[in-house]
PDB file of C-alpha atoms in Angstrom:
ATOM      1  CA  MET A   1      62.347 -30.557  10.212  1.00  0.00           C
ATOM      2  CA  THR A   2      59.769 -31.627  13.049  1.00  0.00           C
ATOM      3  CA  ILE A   3      59.935 -28.667  14.884  1.00  0.00           C
ATOM      4  CA  PHE A   4      59.362 -25.013  12.927  1.00  0.00           C
ATOM      5  CA  PRO A   5      60.500 -22.655  15.845  1.00  0.00           C
ATOM      6  CA  ALA A   6      58.503 -19.400  16.771  1.00  0.00           C
ATOM      7  CA  HIS A   7      60.741 -18.430  19.331  1.00  0.00           C
ATOM      8  CA  ILE A   8      64.029 -19.859  20.841  1.00  0.00           C
ATOM      9  CA  ARG A   9      64.928 -19.659  25.120  1.00  0.00           C
ATOM     10  CA  ILE A  10      68.688 -20.040  26.304  1.00  0.00           C
ATOM     11  CA  ASP A  11      68.284 -20.684  30.284  1.00  0.00           C
ATOM     12  CA  ASN A  12      71.471 -20.296  32.047  1.00  0.00           C
ATOM     13  CA  THR A  13      72.452 -23.292  31.353  1.00  0.00           C
ATOM     14  CA  GLY A  14      72.993 -23.061  28.123  1.00  0.00           C
ATOM     15  CA  THR A  15      70.407 -25.508  27.681  1.00  0.00           C
ATOM     16  CA  GLU A  16      68.024 -24.216  24.052  1.00  0.00           C
ATOM     17  CA  HIS A  17      63.964 -24.335  24.175  1.00  0.00           C
ATOM     18  CA  VAL A  18      62.060 -23.777  21.587  1.00  0.00           C
ATOM     19  CA  GLN A  19      58.614 -23.257  21.315  1.00  0.00           C
ATOM     20  CA  SER A  20      57.345 -24.235  18.145  1.00  0.00           C
ATOM     21  CA  VAL A  21      55.159 -21.783  15.707  1.00  0.00           C
ATOM     22  CA  SER A  22      52.093 -24.192  16.288  1.00  0.00           C
ATOM     23  CA  GLU A  23      52.376 -24.001  19.703  1.00  0.00           C
ATOM     24  CA  HIS A  24      53.105 -19.608  19.361  1.00  0.00           C
ATOM     25  CA  CYS A  25      49.799 -19.308  17.576  1.00  0.00           C
ATOM     26  CA  ARG A  26      47.092 -21.078  19.041  1.00  0.00           C
ATOM     27  CA  ALA A  27      48.074 -19.642  22.562  1.00  0.00           C
ATOM     28  CA  VAL A  28      48.014 -15.996  20.250  1.00  0.00           C
ATOM     29  CA  GLY A  29      44.869 -17.023  19.182  1.00  0.00           C
ATOM     30  CA  GLY A  30      43.560 -18.569  22.359  1.00  0.00           C
ATOM     31  CA  TYR A  31      44.059 -14.787  24.268  1.00  0.00           C
ATOM     32  CA  ALA A  32      42.777 -12.469  21.127  1.00  0.00           C
ATOM     33  CA  ALA A  33      39.268 -14.443  22.113  1.00  0.00           C
ATOM     34  CA  ASP A  34      39.627 -14.143  25.365  1.00  0.00           C
ATOM     35  CA  THR A  35      39.890 -10.438  24.916  1.00  0.00           C
ATOM     36  CA  LEU A  36      37.134  -9.278  21.963  1.00  0.00           C
ATOM     37  CA  LYS A  37      35.120 -11.959  23.654  1.00  0.00           C
ATOM     38  CA  ILE A  38      32.838  -9.418  25.230  1.00  0.00           C
ATOM     39  CA  ILE A  39      31.832  -7.720  21.995  1.00  0.00           C
ATOM     40  CA  GLY A  40      31.434 -10.910  20.794  1.00  0.00           C
ATOM     41  CA  LEU A  41      34.459 -11.402  17.921  1.00  0.00           C
ATOM     42  CA  SER A  42      36.220 -13.959  19.731  1.00  0.00           C
ATOM     43  CA  HIS A  43      36.221 -16.722  16.471  1.00  0.00           C
ATOM     44  CA  THR A  44      37.725 -13.153  14.540  1.00  0.00           C
ATOM     45  CA  GLY A  45      40.589 -12.280  17.136  1.00  0.00           C
ATOM     46  CA  LYS A  46      41.061 -16.852  17.253  1.00  0.00           C
ATOM     47  CA  ILE A  47      41.587 -17.060  13.700  1.00  0.00           C
ATOM     48  CA  ALA A  48      43.252 -13.683  13.068  1.00  0.00           C
ATOM     49  CA  GLY A  49      45.452 -15.316  15.997  1.00  0.00           C
ATOM     50  CA  LEU A  50      45.949 -18.316  14.637  1.00  0.00           C
ATOM     51  CA  LEU A  51      46.989 -16.861  10.815  1.00  0.00           C
ATOM     52  CA  HIS A  52      49.601 -14.026  11.877  1.00  0.00           C
ATOM     53  CA  ASP A  53      53.239 -16.496  12.604  1.00  0.00           C
ATOM     54  CA  ALA A  54      51.847 -18.483   9.165  1.00  0.00           C
ATOM     55  CA  GLY A  55      54.749 -17.941   7.616  1.00  0.00           C
ATOM     56  CA  LYS A  56      56.577 -19.348  10.878  1.00  0.00           C
ATOM     57  CA  PHE A  57      56.169 -22.043   8.619  1.00  0.00           C
ATOM     58  CA  SER A  58      59.279 -22.047   6.660  1.00  0.00           C
ATOM     59  CA  SER A  59      62.684 -23.443   5.874  1.00  0.00           C
ATOM     60  CA  ALA A  60      63.915 -19.616   5.354  1.00  0.00           C
ATOM     61  CA  PHE A  61      63.047 -18.730   8.701  1.00  0.00           C
ATOM     62  CA  SER A  62      64.187 -21.875  11.312  1.00  0.00           C
ATOM     63  CA  ASP A  63      67.278 -20.486   9.796  1.00  0.00           C
ATOM     64  CA  TYR A  64      67.168 -17.876  11.005  1.00  0.00           C
ATOM     65  CA  ILE A  65      65.269 -17.976  13.833  1.00  0.00           C
ATOM     66  CA  TYR A  66      68.365 -20.498  15.323  1.00  0.00           C
ATOM     67  CA  ARG A  67      71.074 -18.645  13.457  1.00  0.00           C
ATOM     68  CA  SER A  68      69.952 -15.805  15.780  1.00  0.00           C
ATOM     69  CA  ALA A  69      69.216 -17.545  18.973  1.00  0.00           C
ATOM     70  CA  ARG A  70      73.041 -19.204  18.371  1.00  0.00           C
ATOM     71  CA  GLY A  71      74.745 -15.547  18.154  1.00  0.00           C
ATOM     72  CA  GLU A  72      75.396 -15.345  14.281  1.00  0.00           C
ATOM     73  CA  PRO A  73      75.368 -12.017  12.727  1.00  0.00           C
ATOM     74  CA  VAL A  74      71.097 -11.754  11.401  1.00  0.00           C
ATOM     75  CA  ARG A  75      69.434  -8.533   9.674  1.00  0.00           C
ATOM     76  CA  ARG A  76      66.143  -8.464  11.395  1.00  0.00           C
ATOM     77  CA  GLY A  77      63.152  -8.720  10.173  1.00  0.00           C
ATOM     78  CA  SER A  78      64.735  -9.930   6.910  1.00  0.00           C
ATOM     79  CA  VAL A  79      62.776 -13.133   5.966  1.00  0.00           C
ATOM     80  CA  ASN A  80      59.028 -11.889   5.819  1.00  0.00           C
ATOM     81  CA  HIS A  81      56.361 -13.873   8.132  1.00  0.00           C
ATOM     82  CA  THR A  82      53.055 -11.655   7.777  1.00  0.00           C
ATOM     83  CA  PHE A  83      52.332 -11.703   4.165  1.00  0.00           C
ATOM     84  CA  ALA A  84      51.252 -15.114   3.983  1.00  0.00           C
ATOM     85  CA  GLY A  85      48.739 -15.245   6.314  1.00  0.00           C
ATOM     86  CA  VAL A  86      47.148 -12.878   3.651  1.00  0.00           C
ATOM     87  CA  ARG A  87      47.878 -14.777   1.315  1.00  0.00           C
ATOM     88  CA  LEU A  88      45.896 -17.414   2.530  1.00  0.00           C
ATOM     89  CA  LEU A  89      43.035 -15.977   3.505  1.00  0.00           C
ATOM     90  CA  PHE A  90      42.277 -14.015   0.371  1.00  0.00           C
ATOM     91  CA  GLU A  91      42.979 -17.119  -1.158  1.00  0.00           C
ATOM     92  CA  ARG A  92      40.428 -19.205   0.703  1.00  0.00           C
ATOM     93  CA  TYR A  93      38.049 -16.515   1.342  1.00  0.00           C
ATOM     94  CA  TYR A  94      37.851 -13.645  -1.116  1.00  0.00           C
ATOM     95  CA  SER A  95      34.952 -13.939  -3.495  1.00  0.00           C
ATOM     96  CA  ALA A  96      33.155 -11.166  -6.027  1.00  0.00           C
ATOM     97  CA  ASN A  97      29.694 -12.136  -4.371  1.00  0.00           C
ATOM     98  CA  SER A  98      30.189 -11.612  -0.494  1.00  0.00           C
ATOM     99  CA  PRO A  99      30.667  -8.602   0.638  1.00  0.00           C
ATOM    100  CA  PHE A 100      30.434  -9.568   4.307  1.00  0.00           C
ATOM    101  CA  ARG A 101      32.444 -12.732   3.831  1.00  0.00           C
ATOM    102  CA  ASN A 102      35.734  -9.797   2.135  1.00  0.00           C
ATOM    103  CA  MET A 103      35.115  -7.338   4.877  1.00  0.00           C
ATOM    104  CA  THR A 104      35.192 -10.500   6.695  1.00  0.00           C
ATOM    105  CA  CYS A 105      38.480 -11.573   4.985  1.00  0.00           C
ATOM    106  CA  GLU A 106      40.247  -7.993   4.920  1.00  0.00           C
ATOM    107  CA  ILE A 107      39.596  -7.972   8.383  1.00  0.00           C
ATOM    108  CA  ILE A 108      41.112 -10.723   9.574  1.00  0.00           C
ATOM    109  CA  ALA A 109      43.810 -10.572   7.221  1.00  0.00           C
ATOM    110  CA  TYR A 110      44.950  -6.625   7.635  1.00  0.00           C
ATOM    111  CA  SER A 111      44.865  -7.885  11.886  1.00  0.00           C
ATOM    112  CA  ALA A 112      47.269 -10.629  10.310  1.00  0.00           C
ATOM    113  CA  GLY A 113      49.643  -9.295   8.439  1.00  0.00           C
ATOM    114  CA  ALA A 114      49.996  -5.616  10.236  1.00  0.00           C
ATOM    115  CA  HIS A 115      50.502  -7.017  13.727  1.00  0.00           C
ATOM    116  CA  HIS A 116      54.489  -5.772  13.102  1.00  0.00           C
ATOM    117  CA  GLY A 117      53.996  -2.634  11.650  1.00  0.00           C
ATOM    118  CA  LEU A 118      50.206  -1.118  10.243  1.00  0.00           C
ATOM    119  CA  PHE A 119      50.167  -0.332   5.968  1.00  0.00           C
ATOM    120  CA  ASP A 120      47.294   0.785   4.143  1.00  0.00           C
ATOM    121  CA  CYS A 121      44.409  -1.160   2.757  1.00  0.00           C
ATOM    122  CA  VAL A 122      44.815   0.913   0.125  1.00  0.00           C
ATOM    123  CA  ASP A 123      47.617   4.066   0.119  1.00  0.00           C
ATOM    124  CA  HIS A 124      47.705   7.446  -1.585  1.00  0.00           C
ATOM    125  CA  THR A 125      49.344   5.960  -4.649  1.00  0.00           C
ATOM    126  CA  GLY A 126      46.186   3.789  -5.435  1.00  0.00           C
ATOM    127  CA  ARG A 127      48.697   0.715  -4.429  1.00  0.00           C
ATOM    128  CA  ASP A 128      45.932  -1.601  -2.817  1.00  0.00           C
ATOM    129  CA  GLY A 129      48.440  -3.032   0.455  1.00  0.00           C
ATOM    130  CA  PHE A 130      46.388  -6.529   0.037  1.00  0.00           C
ATOM    131  CA  ILE A 131      47.205  -7.080  -3.305  1.00  0.00           C
ATOM    132  CA  TYR A 132      50.665  -5.746  -3.034  1.00  0.00           C
ATOM    133  CA  ARG A 133      50.504  -8.797  -0.279  1.00  0.00           C
ATOM    134  CA  ILE A 134      48.884 -11.223  -2.551  1.00  0.00           C
ATOM    135  CA  GLU A 135      51.128 -11.232  -4.862  1.00  0.00           C
ATOM    136  CA  LYS A 136      54.530 -10.238  -3.938  1.00  0.00           C
ATOM    137  CA  GLN A 137      57.012 -12.530  -5.503  1.00  0.00           C
ATOM    138  CA  ASP A 138      59.716 -14.323  -2.866  1.00  0.00           C
ATOM    139  CA  ILE A 139      57.923 -15.249  -0.388  1.00  0.00           C
ATOM    140  CA  PRO A 140      57.740 -19.348   0.174  1.00  0.00           C
ATOM    141  CA  PHE A 141      53.919 -19.911   0.219  1.00  0.00           C
ATOM    142  CA  THR A 142      53.289 -23.170  -1.148  1.00  0.00           C
ATOM    143  CA  GLU A 143      55.560 -24.218   1.756  1.00  0.00           C
ATOM    144  CA  VAL A 144      54.531 -22.662   4.448  1.00  0.00           C
ATOM    145  CA  LYS A 145      50.843 -22.897   3.840  1.00  0.00           C
ATOM    146  CA  GLU A 146      51.031 -26.896   3.537  1.00  0.00           C
ATOM    147  CA  LEU A 147      52.954 -26.712   6.805  1.00  0.00           C
ATOM    148  CA  PHE A 148      50.712 -24.614   8.428  1.00  0.00           C
ATOM    149  CA  LEU A 149      47.477 -26.495   7.420  1.00  0.00           C
ATOM    150  CA  SER A 150      49.001 -29.813   8.001  1.00  0.00           C
ATOM    151  CA  LYS A 151      50.950 -28.550  11.559  1.00  0.00           C
ATOM    152  CA  CYS A 152      49.191 -25.760  12.750  1.00  0.00           C
ATOM    153  CA  ALA A 153      45.689 -25.421  11.706  1.00  0.00           C
ATOM    154  CA  ASP A 154      43.209 -27.946   8.931  1.00  0.00           C
ATOM    155  CA  THR A 155      40.668 -26.482   6.822  1.00  0.00           C
ATOM    156  CA  ASP A 156      37.927 -28.095   8.221  1.00  0.00           C
ATOM    157  CA  GLU A 157      39.175 -25.406  11.606  1.00  0.00           C
ATOM    158  CA  LEU A 158      39.816 -22.299   9.457  1.00  0.00           C
ATOM    159  CA  ASP A 159      36.626 -23.538   7.593  1.00  0.00           C
ATOM    160  CA  TYR A 160      34.124 -23.323  10.920  1.00  0.00           C
ATOM    161  CA  LEU A 161      36.472 -20.001  12.289  1.00  0.00           C
ATOM    162  CA  PHE A 162      35.885 -18.609   9.247  1.00  0.00           C
ATOM    163  CA  ALA A 163      32.127 -18.827   8.595  1.00  0.00           C
ATOM    164  CA  ALA A 164      31.809 -17.473  12.825  1.00  0.00           C
ATOM    165  CA  SER A 165      33.651 -14.833  12.318  1.00  0.00           C
ATOM    166  CA  VAL A 166      31.259 -13.924   9.419  1.00  0.00           C
ATOM    167  CA  ALA A 167      28.403 -14.495  11.751  1.00  0.00           C
ATOM    168  CA  GLU A 168      30.091 -12.054  14.539  1.00  0.00           C
ATOM    169  CA  ILE A 169      30.768  -8.913  11.972  1.00  0.00           C
ATOM    170  CA  GLN A 170      27.777  -9.564  10.148  1.00  0.00           C
ATOM    171  CA  LYS A 171      26.297  -9.095  13.784  1.00  0.00           C
ATOM    172  CA  ILE A 172      28.799  -6.098  14.959  1.00  0.00           C
ATOM    173  CA  ILE A 173      28.029  -3.777  11.471  1.00  0.00           C
ATOM    174  CA  PRO A 174      25.092  -2.369  12.396  1.00  0.00           C
ATOM    175  CA  ILE A 175      26.128  -1.371  15.417  1.00  0.00           C
ATOM    176  CA  CYS A 176      29.072   0.368  13.897  1.00  0.00           C
ATOM    177  CA  LYS A 177      25.655   1.682  11.390  1.00  0.00           C
ATOM    178  CA  SER A 178      24.488   2.743  14.344  1.00  0.00           C
ATOM    179  CA  THR A 179      26.395   5.469  15.402  1.00  0.00           C
ATOM    180  CA  VAL A 180      27.154   7.667  12.573  1.00  0.00           C
ATOM    181  CA  LYS A 181      25.427   9.923  10.396  1.00  0.00           C
ATOM    182  CA  THR A 182      27.500   9.801   6.875  1.00  0.00           C
ATOM    183  CA  GLU A 183      29.685   7.304   4.725  1.00  0.00           C
ATOM    184  CA  GLU A 184      33.269   8.886   5.193  1.00  0.00           C
ATOM    185  CA  GLU A 185      32.101   7.923   8.927  1.00  0.00           C
ATOM    186  CA  PHE A 186      30.224   4.426   8.709  1.00  0.00           C
ATOM    187  CA  LEU A 187      34.411   3.383   6.910  1.00  0.00           C
ATOM    188  CA  PHE A 188      36.163   5.185  10.287  1.00  0.00           C
ATOM    189  CA  SER A 189      33.890   3.475  11.937  1.00  0.00           C
ATOM    190  CA  ILE A 190      35.283  -0.006  10.274  1.00  0.00           C
ATOM    191  CA  SER A 191      38.733   0.874  10.051  1.00  0.00           C
ATOM    192  CA  LEU A 192      38.429   1.380  13.609  1.00  0.00           C
ATOM    193  CA  LEU A 193      37.136  -2.298  14.516  1.00  0.00           C
ATOM    194  CA  CYS A 194      39.911  -3.483  12.345  1.00  0.00           C
ATOM    195  CA  ARG A 195      42.304  -1.326  14.760  1.00  0.00           C
ATOM    196  CA  LEU A 196      40.224  -3.148  17.524  1.00  0.00           C
ATOM    197  CA  VAL A 197      41.466  -6.629  16.386  1.00  0.00           C
ATOM    198  CA  LEU A 198      45.269  -5.684  15.346  1.00  0.00           C
ATOM    199  CA  SER A 199      45.392  -4.532  18.747  1.00  0.00           C
ATOM    200  CA  SER A 200      43.945  -7.536  20.509  1.00  0.00           C
ATOM    201  CA  ILE A 201      46.950  -9.861  18.425  1.00  0.00           C
ATOM    202  CA  ILE A 202      49.449  -7.564  19.228  1.00  0.00           C
ATOM    203  CA  ASP A 203      48.814  -7.972  22.870  1.00  0.00           C
ATOM    204  CA  GLY A 204      48.277 -11.941  22.564  1.00  0.00           C
ATOM    205  CA  ASP A 205      51.582 -12.619  20.290  1.00  0.00           C
ATOM    206  CA  ARG A 206      53.431  -9.995  23.114  1.00  0.00           C
ATOM    207  CA  ARG A 207      52.109 -11.374  25.885  1.00  0.00           C
ATOM    208  CA  ASP A 208      52.752 -15.315  24.996  1.00  0.00           C
ATOM    209  CA  THR A 209      56.721 -14.308  23.714  1.00  0.00           C
ATOM    210  CA  ALA A 210      56.858 -12.470  26.555  1.00  0.00           C
ATOM    211  CA  GLU A 211      55.951 -15.459  28.586  1.00  0.00           C
ATOM    212  CA  PHE A 212      57.809 -17.874  26.641  1.00  0.00           C
ATOM    213  CA  ILE A 213      60.621 -16.286  26.460  1.00  0.00           C
ATOM    214  CA  HIS A 214      61.533 -15.086  30.704  1.00  0.00           C
ATOM    215  CA  ASP A 215      59.629 -18.807  31.430  1.00  0.00           C
ATOM    216  CA  ILE A 216      56.279 -17.034  33.266  1.00  0.00           C
ATOM    217  CA  LYS A 217      52.965 -16.626  33.099  1.00  0.00           C
ATOM    218  CA  ILE A 218      51.510 -12.424  32.935  1.00  0.00           C
ATOM    219  CA  GLN A 219      49.154 -12.473  35.796  1.00  0.00           C
ATOM    220  CA  ARG A 220      45.395 -11.941  33.888  1.00  0.00           C
ATOM    221  CA  PHE A 221      42.388 -10.178  36.411  1.00  0.00           C
ATOM    222  CA  PRO A 222      39.829 -12.211  36.440  1.00  0.00           C
ATOM    223  CA  ASN A 223      36.246 -11.799  34.593  1.00  0.00           C
ATOM    224  CA  ASP A 224      34.025 -10.770  38.115  1.00  0.00           C
ATOM    225  CA  MET A 225      36.462  -7.838  39.606  1.00  0.00           C
ATOM    226  CA  ARG A 226      35.077  -6.630  42.165  1.00  0.00           C
ATOM    227  CA  ALA A 227      36.885  -8.213  45.020  1.00  0.00           C
ATOM    228  CA  VAL A 228      39.636  -6.065  43.299  1.00  0.00           C
ATOM    229  CA  TRP A 229      37.282  -3.121  43.421  1.00  0.00           C
ATOM    230  CA  THR A 230      36.522  -3.476  46.923  1.00  0.00           C
ATOM    231  CA  LYS A 231      40.505  -4.367  47.879  1.00  0.00           C
ATOM    232  CA  SER A 232      41.586  -1.560  45.940  1.00  0.00           C
ATOM    233  CA  LEU A 233      38.615   0.783  47.856  1.00  0.00           C
ATOM    234  CA  ALA A 234      40.347   0.122  51.158  1.00  0.00           C
ATOM    235  CA  ALA A 235      43.080   0.390  50.307  1.00  0.00           C
ATOM    236  CA  VAL A 236      42.425   3.825  48.865  1.00  0.00           C
ATOM    237  CA  GLU A 237      40.109   4.637  52.366  1.00  0.00           C
ATOM    238  CA  GLY A 238      42.851   3.507  54.721  1.00  0.00           C
ATOM    239  CA  LYS A 239      44.942   6.028  52.893  1.00  0.00           C
ATOM    240  CA  LEU A 240      42.689   9.115  53.266  1.00  0.00           C
ATOM    241  CA  THR A 241      42.096   8.693  57.268  1.00  0.00           C
ATOM    242  CA  GLU A 242      45.949   9.379  57.025  1.00  0.00           C
ATOM    243  CA  PHE A 243      45.120  12.990  55.746  1.00  0.00           C
ATOM    244  CA  ARG A 244      45.179  15.476  58.850  1.00  0.00           C
ATOM    245  CA  THR A 245      42.587  18.047  58.556  1.00  0.00           C
ATOM    246  CA  THR A 246      44.105  20.500  60.421  1.00  0.00           C
ATOM    247  CA  SER A 247      42.997  24.049  57.847  1.00  0.00           C
ATOM    248  CA  GLN A 248      39.622  24.967  56.098  1.00  0.00           C
ATOM    249  CA  VAL A 249      41.168  23.125  52.529  1.00  0.00           C
ATOM    250  CA  SER A 250      41.858  19.869  53.872  1.00  0.00           C
ATOM    251  CA  GLU A 251      38.784  19.895  55.735  1.00  0.00           C
ATOM    252  CA  ALA A 252      36.719  20.812  52.683  1.00  0.00           C
ATOM    253  CA  ARG A 253      38.889  18.212  50.738  1.00  0.00           C
ATOM    254  CA  ARG A 254      37.443  14.982  53.478  1.00  0.00           C
ATOM    255  CA  LYS A 255      33.669  16.269  52.364  1.00  0.00           C
ATOM    256  CA  ILE A 256      33.889  16.604  49.157  1.00  0.00           C
ATOM    257  CA  SER A 257      35.335  13.348  49.279  1.00  0.00           C
ATOM    258  CA  ASP A 258      33.198  11.835  51.326  1.00  0.00           C
ATOM    259  CA  GLN A 259      30.265  13.439  49.536  1.00  0.00           C
ATOM    260  CA  CYS A 260      31.458  12.318  46.039  1.00  0.00           C
ATOM    261  CA  ARG A 261      32.001   8.601  47.413  1.00  0.00           C
ATOM    262  CA  SER A 262      27.922   7.949  49.052  1.00  0.00           C
ATOM    263  CA  PHE A 263      26.859   8.997  46.089  1.00  0.00           C
ATOM    264  CA  PRO A 264      24.005   6.998  45.826  1.00  0.00           C
ATOM    265  CA  PHE A 265      24.957   5.712  41.927  1.00  0.00           C
ATOM    266  CA  HIS A 266      21.675   4.121  40.501  1.00  0.00           C
ATOM    267  CA  SER A 267      23.174   3.050  36.957  1.00  0.00           C
ATOM    268  CA  SER A 268      26.106   3.102  34.989  1.00  0.00           C
ATOM    269  CA  GLY A 269      26.331   6.659  32.501  1.00  0.00           C
ATOM    270  CA  ILE A 270      28.271  10.155  32.750  1.00  0.00           C
ATOM    271  CA  TYR A 271      28.439  12.224  35.520  1.00  0.00           C
ATOM    272  CA  ARG A 272      30.304  15.464  35.956  1.00  0.00           C
ATOM    273  CA  LEU A 273      32.190  16.355  39.165  1.00  0.00           C
ATOM    274  CA  SER A 274      33.223  19.529  38.824  1.00  0.00           C
ATOM    275  CA  VAL A 275      35.282  21.285  41.616  1.00  0.00           C
ATOM    276  CA  PRO A 276      38.530  23.841  41.429  1.00  0.00           C
ATOM    277  CA  THR A 277      41.959  23.823  41.470  1.00  0.00           C
ATOM    278  CA  GLY A 278      43.751  21.475  44.586  1.00  0.00           C
ATOM    279  CA  SER A 279      40.360  20.078  46.050  1.00  0.00           C
ATOM    280  CA  GLY A 280      41.664  15.952  46.013  1.00  0.00           C
ATOM    281  CA  LYS A 281      40.271  15.677  42.566  1.00  0.00           C
ATOM    282  CA  THR A 282      42.814  12.587  41.625  1.00  0.00           C
ATOM    283  CA  LEU A 283      42.075  10.265  45.079  1.00  0.00           C
ATOM    284  CA  THR A 284      38.089  11.513  45.001  1.00  0.00           C
ATOM    285  CA  SER A 285      37.560  10.557  41.411  1.00  0.00           C
ATOM    286  CA  PHE A 286      39.529   7.990  41.711  1.00  0.00           C
ATOM    287  CA  ARG A 287      37.874   6.439  45.184  1.00  0.00           C
ATOM    288  CA  THR A 288      34.175   7.210  43.027  1.00  0.00           C
ATOM    289  CA  ALA A 289      35.192   4.903  40.316  1.00  0.00           C
ATOM    290  CA  LEU A 290      36.366   1.931  42.887  1.00  0.00           C
ATOM    291  CA  ALA A 291      33.002   2.387  44.846  1.00  0.00           C
ATOM    292  CA  HIS A 292      31.225   2.393  41.183  1.00  0.00           C
ATOM    293  CA  ALA A 293      33.346  -0.326  39.470  1.00  0.00           C
ATOM    294  CA  ALA A 294      32.468  -2.715  42.799  1.00  0.00           C
ATOM    295  CA  LYS A 295      28.522  -1.928  43.396  1.00  0.00           C
ATOM    296  CA  THR A 296      28.460  -1.813  39.310  1.00  0.00           C
ATOM    297  CA  ASN A 297      30.583  -5.149  37.805  1.00  0.00           C
ATOM    298  CA  LYS A 298      32.518  -3.055  35.501  1.00  0.00           C
ATOM    299  CA  SER A 299      36.192  -4.799  34.610  1.00  0.00           C
ATOM    300  CA  ARG A 300      38.519  -2.111  33.555  1.00  0.00           C
ATOM    301  CA  ILE A 301      38.171   2.377  34.750  1.00  0.00           C
ATOM    302  CA  PHE A 302      40.041   4.050  32.505  1.00  0.00           C
ATOM    303  CA  PHE A 303      42.152   7.085  33.845  1.00  0.00           C
ATOM    304  CA  VAL A 304      42.145   9.538  30.244  1.00  0.00           C
ATOM    305  CA  ILE A 305      44.146  12.772  31.100  1.00  0.00           C
ATOM    306  CA  PRO A 306      45.683  15.376  28.399  1.00  0.00           C
ATOM    307  CA  LEU A 307      49.290  15.598  29.681  1.00  0.00           C
ATOM    308  CA  LEU A 308      51.568  12.896  29.869  1.00  0.00           C
ATOM    309  CA  SER A 309      53.623  14.565  33.164  1.00  0.00           C
ATOM    310  CA  VAL A 310      49.783  14.571  34.586  1.00  0.00           C
ATOM    311  CA  LEU A 311      49.498  11.824  34.080  1.00  0.00           C
ATOM    312  CA  GLU A 312      51.878   9.898  35.008  1.00  0.00           C
ATOM    313  CA  GLN A 313      52.157  12.206  38.437  1.00  0.00           C
ATOM    314  CA  ASN A 314      48.238  10.526  39.307  1.00  0.00           C
ATOM    315  CA  ALA A 315      49.895   7.603  38.467  1.00  0.00           C
ATOM    316  CA  LYS A 316      52.605   7.282  40.920  1.00  0.00           C
ATOM    317  CA  VAL A 317      49.610   8.586  43.237  1.00  0.00           C
ATOM    318  CA  ILE A 318      47.553   5.853  42.628  1.00  0.00           C
ATOM    319  CA  LYS A 319      49.875   2.843  43.031  1.00  0.00           C
ATOM    320  CA  ASP A 320      50.807   4.071  46.647  1.00  0.00           C
ATOM    321  CA  CYS A 321      47.845   3.991  47.604  1.00  0.00           C
ATOM    322  CA  VAL A 322      46.713   0.923  46.417  1.00  0.00           C
ATOM    323  CA  LEU A 323      50.273  -0.029  47.660  1.00  0.00           C
ATOM    324  CA  ASN A 324      50.130  -2.511  43.920  1.00  0.00           C
ATOM    325  CA  ASP A 325      51.913  -1.586  41.776  1.00  0.00           C
ATOM    326  CA  ASN A 326      50.279  -3.782  39.031  1.00  0.00           C
TER     327      ASN A 326
END
């Protein structure tokens, strides 16, 4: 078999389009690297993305996915493809005398091995989730390893990426330590680091899969978001001019919004807006956030609210104001 499929799309004419495992793994590695670049973990994201679907390099998986694409009955998930990447990492990089290499190996292995479902590194019975994946017998690891190294990424590339990833983890560990007081808190911060890398793999995996299956290219926002913030801010302020100030309450809302808009943000920080219920906090805070993001060149705005019903309501208000559903 020359092409090992990661996904298969059949178009309206009945034509079969195949995305190879190598194409998919490289795309996911690239997307994950871009996501994690801002915090200095691009090589970590790339190697985890390359290895996340290594187990699809097998005749068993190829048979499974071709049968599925042609409508034949198959049991979803019946062919394991997430253990091989974990095993390859531990076989090549885990060392008894190198704590940072081992930590890096575990972070990458968890991110690659858990992209279809979280697992406990050590569960309540003491079972090691990594050892379980390394020792499981019904995995065609020899076949997968040979095909992955010949068709996707060779040992030279993997060794380079892993060494670079070790250097990245060494730089970020002191940051994790600097914000905690106890060993338990430090370990918890490492678990959050694992989830962060895993999230980049899941995001890249779903994005690339959606792009291939639907034959589209998903829009990504630019690195410099100031033009986006400025355009959105103009749309919000245009919407606000439509509101009539026919009462003392509406006049108070306008003054609160204008005062927040003109606040002289000198730097990034934590700012508090204390106003009564019904004073228009949603648009006022959003307007202020857009102005601050445009001025200080922020990459994202997060809108955090404890109730889903209120979050959905506010999301609708925001989308209606910026006239953009994306």
